[in-house]
PDB file of C-alpha atoms in Angstrom:
ATOM      1  CA  MET A   3      41.425 142.181 144.850  1.00  0.00           C
ATOM      2  CA  THR A   4      43.523 141.159 147.520  1.00  0.00           C
ATOM      3  CA  ARG A   5      43.030 137.984 147.074  1.00  0.00           C
ATOM      4  CA  PHE A   6      43.110 137.719 143.142  1.00  0.00           C
ATOM      5  CA  LEU A   7      46.919 139.932 143.436  1.00  0.00           C
ATOM      6  CA  SER A   8      47.897 136.594 146.027  1.00  0.00           C
ATOM      7  CA  ILE A   9      47.008 134.315 143.551  1.00  0.00           C
ATOM      8  CA  LEU A  10      48.755 135.957 140.596  1.00  0.00           C
ATOM      9  CA  ALA A  11      52.385 136.433 142.785  1.00  0.00           C
ATOM     10  CA  LEU A  12      52.211 132.801 143.782  1.00  0.00           C
ATOM     11  CA  VAL A  13      52.069 131.443 139.672  1.00  0.00           C
ATOM     12  CA  ALA A  14      54.550 134.277 138.635  1.00  0.00           C
ATOM     13  CA  LEU A  15      57.063 132.713 141.293  1.00  0.00           C
ATOM     14  CA  PRO A  16      58.414 129.801 139.489  1.00  0.00           C
ATOM     15  CA  THR A  17      58.944 131.315 136.493  1.00  0.00           C
ATOM     16  CA  VAL A  18      61.598 133.666 138.436  1.00  0.00           C
ATOM     17  CA  SER A  19      62.955 131.314 139.689  1.00  0.00           C
ATOM     18  CA  TYR A  20      63.365 129.480 136.493  1.00  0.00           C
ATOM     19  CA  ALA A  21      64.902 132.508 135.304  1.00  0.00           C
ATOM     20  CA  HIS A  22      68.044 132.398 137.998  1.00  0.00           C
ATOM     21  CA  GLY A  23      68.660 128.756 137.492  1.00  0.00           C
ATOM     22  CA  ASP A  24      68.111 127.329 140.841  1.00  0.00           C
ATOM     23  CA  GLY A  25      67.211 130.378 142.614  1.00  0.00           C
ATOM     24  CA  SER A  26      70.470 130.709 144.420  1.00  0.00           C
ATOM     25  CA  ALA A  27      72.223 133.693 142.790  1.00  0.00           C
ATOM     26  CA  ASP A  28      70.722 136.977 142.639  1.00  0.00           C
ATOM     27  CA  GLY A  29      69.520 138.940 139.869  1.00  0.00           C
ATOM     28  CA  ASP A  30      73.204 141.294 139.619  1.00  0.00           C
ATOM     29  CA  THR A  31      75.360 138.784 138.984  1.00  0.00           C
ATOM     30  CA  HIS A  32      73.581 136.418 136.372  1.00  0.00           C
ATOM     31  CA  ASP A  33      73.149 139.801 134.471  1.00  0.00           C
ATOM     32  CA  MET A  34      76.664 140.203 134.438  1.00  0.00           C
ATOM     33  CA  MET A  35      77.490 136.445 133.709  1.00  0.00           C
ATOM     34  CA  SER A  36      75.086 136.771 130.785  1.00  0.00           C
ATOM     35  CA  GLY A  37      76.196 139.960 129.334  1.00  0.00           C
ATOM     36  CA  ASP A  38      80.214 138.834 129.792  1.00  0.00           C
ATOM     37  CA  HIS A  39      79.022 136.008 128.420  1.00  0.00           C
ATOM     38  CA  MET A  40      77.526 137.652 125.322  1.00  0.00           C
ATOM     39  CA  MET A  41      80.717 139.623 124.932  1.00  0.00           C
ATOM     40  CA  MET A  42      82.368 136.399 124.682  1.00  0.00           C
ATOM     41  CA  ASP A  43      80.328 135.206 122.215  1.00  0.00           C
ATOM     42  CA  ASP A  44      80.440 139.020 120.316  1.00  0.00           C
ATOM     43  CA  ALA A  45      84.825 138.328 120.288  1.00  0.00           C
ATOM     44  CA  GLU A  46      83.954 134.455 119.606  1.00  0.00           C
ATOM     45  CA  MET A  47      81.879 134.988 116.276  1.00  0.00           C
ATOM     46  CA  GLY A  48      84.450 137.990 115.220  1.00  0.00           C
ATOM     47  CA  ASP A  49      87.156 136.035 115.056  1.00  0.00           C
ATOM     48  CA  HIS A  50      85.708 132.957 112.855  1.00  0.00           C
ATOM     49  CA  ALA A  51      84.272 135.498 110.604  1.00  0.00           C
ATOM     50  CA  HIS A  52      87.646 136.744 110.100  1.00  0.00           C
ATOM     51  CA  MET A  53      89.302 133.638 109.841  1.00  0.00           C
ATOM     52  CA  GLY A  54      87.187 132.161 107.323  1.00  0.00           C
ATOM     53  CA  ALA A  55      87.638 135.602 104.777  1.00  0.00           C
ATOM     54  CA  ASP A  56      91.733 135.589 105.342  1.00  0.00           C
ATOM     55  CA  GLN A  57      92.422 131.553 106.025  1.00  0.00           C
ATOM     56  CA  ASP A  58      91.630 128.562 104.004  1.00  0.00           C
ATOM     57  CA  MET A  59      89.339 126.557 106.605  1.00  0.00           C
ATOM     58  CA  PRO A  60      89.591 122.419 105.694  1.00  0.00           C
ATOM     59  CA  ALA A  61      85.563 121.912 104.640  1.00  0.00           C
ATOM     60  CA  HIS A  62      83.853 119.149 106.242  1.00  0.00           C
ATOM     61  CA  ASP A  63      82.821 118.683 102.665  1.00  0.00           C
ATOM     62  CA  ASP A  64      86.666 116.695 101.866  1.00  0.00           C
ATOM     63  CA  HIS A  65      85.880 113.979 104.663  1.00  0.00           C
ATOM     64  CA  MET A  66      83.770 113.613 101.373  1.00  0.00           C
ATOM     65  CA  MET A  67      86.499 113.268  98.711  1.00  0.00           C
ATOM     66  CA  PRO A  68      87.991 109.720  98.814  1.00  0.00           C
ATOM     67  CA  ASP A  69      90.536 110.833  95.925  1.00  0.00           C
ATOM     68  CA  GLU A  70      92.047 113.868  97.475  1.00  0.00           C
ATOM     69  CA  ALA A  71      94.419 114.261 100.681  1.00  0.00           C
ATOM     70  CA  HIS A  72      93.271 115.501 103.861  1.00  0.00           C
ATOM     71  CA  ALA A  73      93.917 118.555 105.546  1.00  0.00           C
ATOM     72  CA  ASP A  74      96.198 117.194 108.133  1.00  0.00           C
ATOM     73  CA  GLY A  75      97.899 115.054 105.402  1.00  0.00           C
ATOM     74  CA  GLN A  76      96.729 112.217 105.515  1.00  0.00           C
ATOM     75  CA  VAL A  77      95.394 110.013 102.344  1.00  0.00           C
ATOM     76  CA  PRO A  78      92.337 108.551 102.785  1.00  0.00           C
ATOM     77  CA  MET A  79      91.819 105.121 102.875  1.00  0.00           C
ATOM     78  CA  THR A  80      91.056 102.964  99.483  1.00  0.00           C
ATOM     79  CA  ALA A  81      89.029 100.373  98.583  1.00  0.00           C
ATOM     80  CA  PRO A  82      91.299  96.673  98.725  1.00  0.00           C
ATOM     81  CA  GLU A  83      90.866  96.664  94.895  1.00  0.00           C
ATOM     82  CA  GLN A  84      91.819  99.945  94.234  1.00  0.00           C
ATOM     83  CA  MET A  85      95.586  99.941  96.504  1.00  0.00           C
ATOM     84  CA  PRO A  86      98.745  99.291  94.219  1.00  0.00           C
ATOM     85  CA  GLY A  87      99.621  96.022  94.076  1.00  0.00           C
ATOM     86  CA  MET A  88      96.704  94.144  94.816  1.00  0.00           C
ATOM     87  CA  GLN A  89      96.121  92.180  92.118  1.00  0.00           C
ATOM     88  CA  GLU A  90      93.800  88.570  91.301  1.00  0.00           C
ATOM     89  CA  ALA A  91      96.041  85.208  91.941  1.00  0.00           C
ATOM     90  CA  GLY A  92      96.294  84.335  87.759  1.00  0.00           C
ATOM     91  CA  ALA A  93      97.755  87.964  87.014  1.00  0.00           C
ATOM     92  CA  ILE A  94     100.587  86.654  88.538  1.00  0.00           C
ATOM     93  CA  THR A  95     103.837  85.573  86.059  1.00  0.00           C
ATOM     94  CA  GLU A  96     106.672  85.876  87.360  1.00  0.00           C
ATOM     95  CA  PRO A  97     108.185  82.294  88.935  1.00  0.00           C
ATOM     96  CA  GLY A  98     111.736  83.974  90.703  1.00  0.00           C
ATOM     97  CA  GLN A  99     113.907  82.749  88.871  1.00  0.00           C
ATOM     98  CA  SER A 100     115.143  82.122  85.091  1.00  0.00           C
ATOM     99  CA  ALA A 101     116.498  78.718  85.016  1.00  0.00           C
ATOM    100  CA  PHE A 102     113.032  77.436  87.308  1.00  0.00           C
ATOM    101  CA  ALA A 103     111.018  78.928  84.558  1.00  0.00           C
ATOM    102  CA  ALA A 104     112.657  77.600  81.436  1.00  0.00           C
ATOM    103  CA  ILE A 105     112.229  74.260  83.396  1.00  0.00           C
ATOM    104  CA  GLN A 106     108.490  75.419  84.272  1.00  0.00           C
ATOM    105  CA  GLU A 107     107.479  76.405  80.655  1.00  0.00           C
ATOM    106  CA  ILE A 108     108.828  73.172  79.226  1.00  0.00           C
ATOM    107  CA  VAL A 109     107.098  70.481  81.973  1.00  0.00           C
ATOM    108  CA  ALA A 110     104.025  72.464  81.595  1.00  0.00           C
ATOM    109  CA  HIS A 111     104.257  71.964  77.842  1.00  0.00           C
ATOM    110  CA  LEU A 112     105.051  67.952  78.573  1.00  0.00           C
ATOM    111  CA  LEU A 113     102.038  67.734  80.926  1.00  0.00           C
ATOM    112  CA  ALA A 114      99.629  69.207  78.171  1.00  0.00           C
ATOM    113  CA  ASP A 115     100.662  66.918  75.853  1.00  0.00           C
ATOM    114  CA  PRO A 116      99.128  63.463  75.811  1.00  0.00           C
ATOM    115  CA  ASP A 117     102.196  61.798  73.301  1.00  0.00           C
ATOM    116  CA  THR A 118     104.392  62.628  76.036  1.00  0.00           C
ATOM    117  CA  ASP A 119     106.436  59.054  76.861  1.00  0.00           C
ATOM    118  CA  TRP A 120     107.361  59.746  80.497  1.00  0.00           C
ATOM    119  CA  ASN A 121     109.808  56.685  79.856  1.00  0.00           C
ATOM    120  CA  ARG A 122     112.600  59.413  78.329  1.00  0.00           C
ATOM    121  CA  VAL A 123     111.378  62.593  79.689  1.00  0.00           C
ATOM    122  CA  ASP A 124     114.753  63.963  81.719  1.00  0.00           C
ATOM    123  CA  ILE A 125     113.871  67.110  83.571  1.00  0.00           C
ATOM    124  CA  GLU A 126     117.513  66.852  85.438  1.00  0.00           C
ATOM    125  CA  ALA A 127     119.562  66.895  81.948  1.00  0.00           C
ATOM    126  CA  LEU A 128     117.715  69.853  81.135  1.00  0.00           C
ATOM    127  CA  ARG A 129     118.572  71.691  84.693  1.00  0.00           C
ATOM    128  CA  GLN A 130     122.300  70.623  84.383  1.00  0.00           C
ATOM    129  CA  HIS A 131     122.348  72.282  80.919  1.00  0.00           C
ATOM    130  CA  LEU A 132     120.677  75.669  81.797  1.00  0.00           C
ATOM    131  CA  ILE A 133     123.734  75.492  84.915  1.00  0.00           C
ATOM    132  CA  ASP A 134     125.836  75.105  81.924  1.00  0.00           C
ATOM    133  CA  MET A 135     124.686  78.200  80.499  1.00  0.00           C
ATOM    134  CA  ASN A 136     124.522  79.838  83.852  1.00  0.00           C
ATOM    135  CA  ASN A 137     128.450  79.556  83.956  1.00  0.00           C
ATOM    136  CA  VAL A 138     129.024  80.640  80.355  1.00  0.00           C
ATOM    137  CA  THR A 139     126.709  83.820  80.334  1.00  0.00           C
ATOM    138  CA  LEU A 140     127.504  85.021  83.792  1.00  0.00           C
ATOM    139  CA  HIS A 141     130.703  83.880  84.807  1.00  0.00           C
ATOM    140  CA  ALA A 142     133.192  82.907  81.935  1.00  0.00           C
ATOM    141  CA  LYS A 143     135.879  85.685  80.996  1.00  0.00           C
ATOM    142  CA  VAL A 144     135.961  86.749  77.210  1.00  0.00           C
ATOM    143  CA  SER A 145     138.339  87.777  75.562  1.00  0.00           C
ATOM    144  CA  GLU A 146     138.147  89.572  71.657  1.00  0.00           C
ATOM    145  CA  SER A 147     140.530  89.531  68.277  1.00  0.00           C
ATOM    146  CA  ASP A 148     139.373  91.060  65.379  1.00  0.00           C
ATOM    147  CA  ILE A 149     140.544  89.103  62.512  1.00  0.00           C
ATOM    148  CA  GLU A 150     140.216  89.406  58.680  1.00  0.00           C
ATOM    149  CA  GLY A 151     136.242  88.833  58.049  1.00  0.00           C
ATOM    150  CA  GLY A 152     135.033  88.494  61.445  1.00  0.00           C
ATOM    151  CA  ALA A 153     136.593  87.784  65.392  1.00  0.00           C
ATOM    152  CA  ARG A 154     138.117  85.214  67.824  1.00  0.00           C
ATOM    153  CA  PHE A 155     136.735  85.144  70.958  1.00  0.00           C
ATOM    154  CA  GLU A 156     138.486  83.207  74.133  1.00  0.00           C
ATOM    155  CA  ALA A 157     136.406  82.503  76.849  1.00  0.00           C
ATOM    156  CA  THR A 158     137.809  80.460  79.755  1.00  0.00           C
ATOM    157  CA  SER A 159     137.801  79.632  83.701  1.00  0.00           C
ATOM    158  CA  ASP A 160     139.822  79.579  86.629  1.00  0.00           C
ATOM    159  CA  ASP A 161     137.454  77.483  87.775  1.00  0.00           C
ATOM    160  CA  PRO A 162     136.627  73.767  86.614  1.00  0.00           C
ATOM    161  CA  ALA A 163     133.339  73.730  86.349  1.00  0.00           C
ATOM    162  CA  VAL A 164     132.683  76.793  84.713  1.00  0.00           C
ATOM    163  CA  THR A 165     135.371  75.454  82.166  1.00  0.00           C
ATOM    164  CA  ALA A 166     133.294  72.743  81.806  1.00  0.00           C
ATOM    165  CA  SER A 167     130.465  74.447  80.702  1.00  0.00           C
ATOM    166  CA  ILE A 168     132.053  76.178  78.170  1.00  0.00           C
ATOM    167  CA  ARG A 169     134.033  73.289  76.687  1.00  0.00           C
ATOM    168  CA  ALA A 170     130.095  71.860  76.684  1.00  0.00           C
ATOM    169  CA  MET A 171     128.231  74.932  75.186  1.00  0.00           C
ATOM    170  CA  VAL A 172     131.063  76.196  72.564  1.00  0.00           C
ATOM    171  CA  PRO A 173     131.290  72.929  70.352  1.00  0.00           C
ATOM    172  CA  ALA A 174     127.824  72.515  70.226  1.00  0.00           C
ATOM    173  CA  HIS A 175     126.645  75.685  69.358  1.00  0.00           C
ATOM    174  CA  VAL A 176     129.267  75.498  66.381  1.00  0.00           C
ATOM    175  CA  ALA A 177     127.847  72.310  65.765  1.00  0.00           C
ATOM    176  CA  THR A 178     124.435  73.326  65.372  1.00  0.00           C
ATOM    177  CA  MET A 179     124.995  76.813  64.121  1.00  0.00           C
ATOM    178  CA  ASN A 180     127.605  77.015  62.085  1.00  0.00           C
ATOM    179  CA  GLY A 181     126.614  78.145  58.522  1.00  0.00           C
ATOM    180  CA  ILE A 182     123.497  80.499  59.849  1.00  0.00           C
ATOM    181  CA  ARG A 183     123.372  83.542  57.633  1.00  0.00           C
ATOM    182  CA  GLY A 184     126.677  82.582  55.817  1.00  0.00           C
ATOM    183  CA  TRP A 185     128.615  82.638  58.952  1.00  0.00           C
ATOM    184  CA  GLU A 186     131.386  80.296  59.038  1.00  0.00           C
ATOM    185  CA  MET A 187     132.192  78.940  62.691  1.00  0.00           C
ATOM    186  CA  ARG A 188     134.741  77.240  64.522  1.00  0.00           C
ATOM    187  CA  ALA A 189     135.609  76.308  67.866  1.00  0.00           C
ATOM    188  CA  GLU A 190     139.008  74.476  69.440  1.00  0.00           C
ATOM    189  CA  GLU A 191     139.793  73.801  72.706  1.00  0.00           C
ATOM    190  CA  ILE A 192     142.114  76.456  74.571  1.00  0.00           C
ATOM    191  CA  PRO A 193     143.222  76.152  78.149  1.00  0.00           C
ATOM    192  CA  GLY A 194     140.995  77.459  80.428  1.00  0.00           C
ATOM    193  CA  GLY A 195     137.897  76.797  78.025  1.00  0.00           C
ATOM    194  CA  SER A 196     137.413  77.173  74.521  1.00  0.00           C
ATOM    195  CA  ALA A 197     137.883  79.252  71.547  1.00  0.00           C
ATOM    196  CA  LEU A 198     134.742  80.247  69.046  1.00  0.00           C
ATOM    197  CA  THR A 199     135.811  82.114  65.492  1.00  0.00           C
ATOM    198  CA  VAL A 200     133.596  83.561  62.881  1.00  0.00           C
ATOM    199  CA  THR A 201     133.616  84.786  59.823  1.00  0.00           C
ATOM    200  CA  GLY A 202     131.665  85.737  56.945  1.00  0.00           C
ATOM    201  CA  ALA A 203     130.492  88.888  55.440  1.00  0.00           C
ATOM    202  CA  ASP A 204     129.562  90.922  57.574  1.00  0.00           C
ATOM    203  CA  ALA A 205     132.588  91.278  59.930  1.00  0.00           C
ATOM    204  CA  GLN A 206     131.629  94.342  61.592  1.00  0.00           C
ATOM    205  CA  LYS A 207     127.937  93.097  62.779  1.00  0.00           C
ATOM    206  CA  ILE A 208     130.080  89.766  63.839  1.00  0.00           C
ATOM    207  CA  ARG A 209     132.504  91.857  66.060  1.00  0.00           C
ATOM    208  CA  ALA A 210     129.454  94.232  67.530  1.00  0.00           C
ATOM    209  CA  LEU A 211     127.546  91.153  68.408  1.00  0.00           C
ATOM    210  CA  GLY A 212     130.898  89.784  70.684  1.00  0.00           C
ATOM    211  CA  PHE A 213     130.813  86.189  71.936  1.00  0.00           C
ATOM    212  CA  ILE A 214     127.510  85.978  73.814  1.00  0.00           C
ATOM    213  CA  GLY A 215     125.445  87.505  71.181  1.00  0.00           C
ATOM    214  CA  ILE A 216     126.551  84.838  68.660  1.00  0.00           C
ATOM    215  CA  LEU A 217     125.582  82.206  71.366  1.00  0.00           C
ATOM    216  CA  THR A 218     122.211  83.801  71.353  1.00  0.00           C
ATOM    217  CA  VAL A 219     121.662  83.939  67.191  1.00  0.00           C
ATOM    218  CA  GLY A 220     119.208  81.545  65.802  1.00  0.00           C
ATOM    219  CA  ALA A 221     117.039  81.026  68.858  1.00  0.00           C
ATOM    220  CA  HIS A 222     117.284  77.194  68.657  1.00  0.00           C
ATOM    221  CA  HIS A 223     117.671  77.370  72.575  1.00  0.00           C
ATOM    222  CA  GLN A 224     114.164  76.745  72.944  1.00  0.00           C
ATOM    223  CA  PRO A 225     113.152  73.481  70.749  1.00  0.00           C
ATOM    224  CA  HIS A 226     116.733  72.276  72.088  1.00  0.00           C
ATOM    225  CA  HIS A 227     115.498  72.589  75.735  1.00  0.00           C
ATOM    226  CA  LEU A 228     111.890  70.464  75.025  1.00  0.00           C
ATOM    227  CA  ALA A 229     114.110  67.963  72.731  1.00  0.00           C
ATOM    228  CA  MET A 230     116.682  67.691  75.587  1.00  0.00           C
ATOM    229  CA  ALA A 231     114.136  67.467  78.626  1.00  0.00           C
ATOM    230  CA  LYS A 232     111.941  64.483  75.952  1.00  0.00           C
ATOM    231  CA  GLY A 233     115.473  62.647  76.193  1.00  0.00           C
ATOM    232  CA  GLU A 234     115.350  62.682  72.274  1.00  0.00           C
ATOM    233  CA  MET A 235     119.378  63.694  72.462  1.00  0.00           C
ATOM    234  CA  THR A 236     122.122  61.618  72.603  1.00  0.00           C
ATOM    235  CA  GLN A 237     123.898  64.560  73.486  1.00  0.00           C
ATOM    236  CA  GLY A 238     123.504  68.289  74.416  1.00  0.00           C
ATOM    237  CA  HIS A 239     124.729  71.188  75.507  1.00  0.00           C
TER     238      HIS A 239
END
């Protein structure tokens, strides 16, 4: 019987040591630490339960929602094809400058036309014309006076280059568009530029359009630009 109890004690000894960790701490210390740990766990669990009931905690599932912002205010990454401004190369249409765009359009037309006579093509003449258009549109000083049946517009500039552009465009426009919409147009040279007189049955419409509006009427510039670039005009504006 005594031998049996000794064997039983030897078998139980490792179990007691494992329960105390490395066997160096006594049972009372271990019990106190265990009790403190249990009290801390209970307090933390209570706090978490309180926060869960009274506050909105960021859910883990939020990270799985690409279309909504995270709780910290950061927007999740989006696939490149969904990012603003990311377009295919074919969708880009702006050439960067309007005169350049006009020339580009004409050149594309000439290249696509098998009947283009490349011995007559004059793209530089078109460029010079677009410089005149830019000068008149943006840099000419225009004064207007109402007259019976319409208006008189005086376009002038102190810049000789702008004056030359005005004198190139106004008479040429009158020569091309006189009589359109039943309007009578006259051009005359004045100091620093040219005067454009326009009269017709709808005088108020003429006055409302003004100088630059009258120059746009007729939409003749596009075919005019093509003819100029193809070298089919002996003179132009």
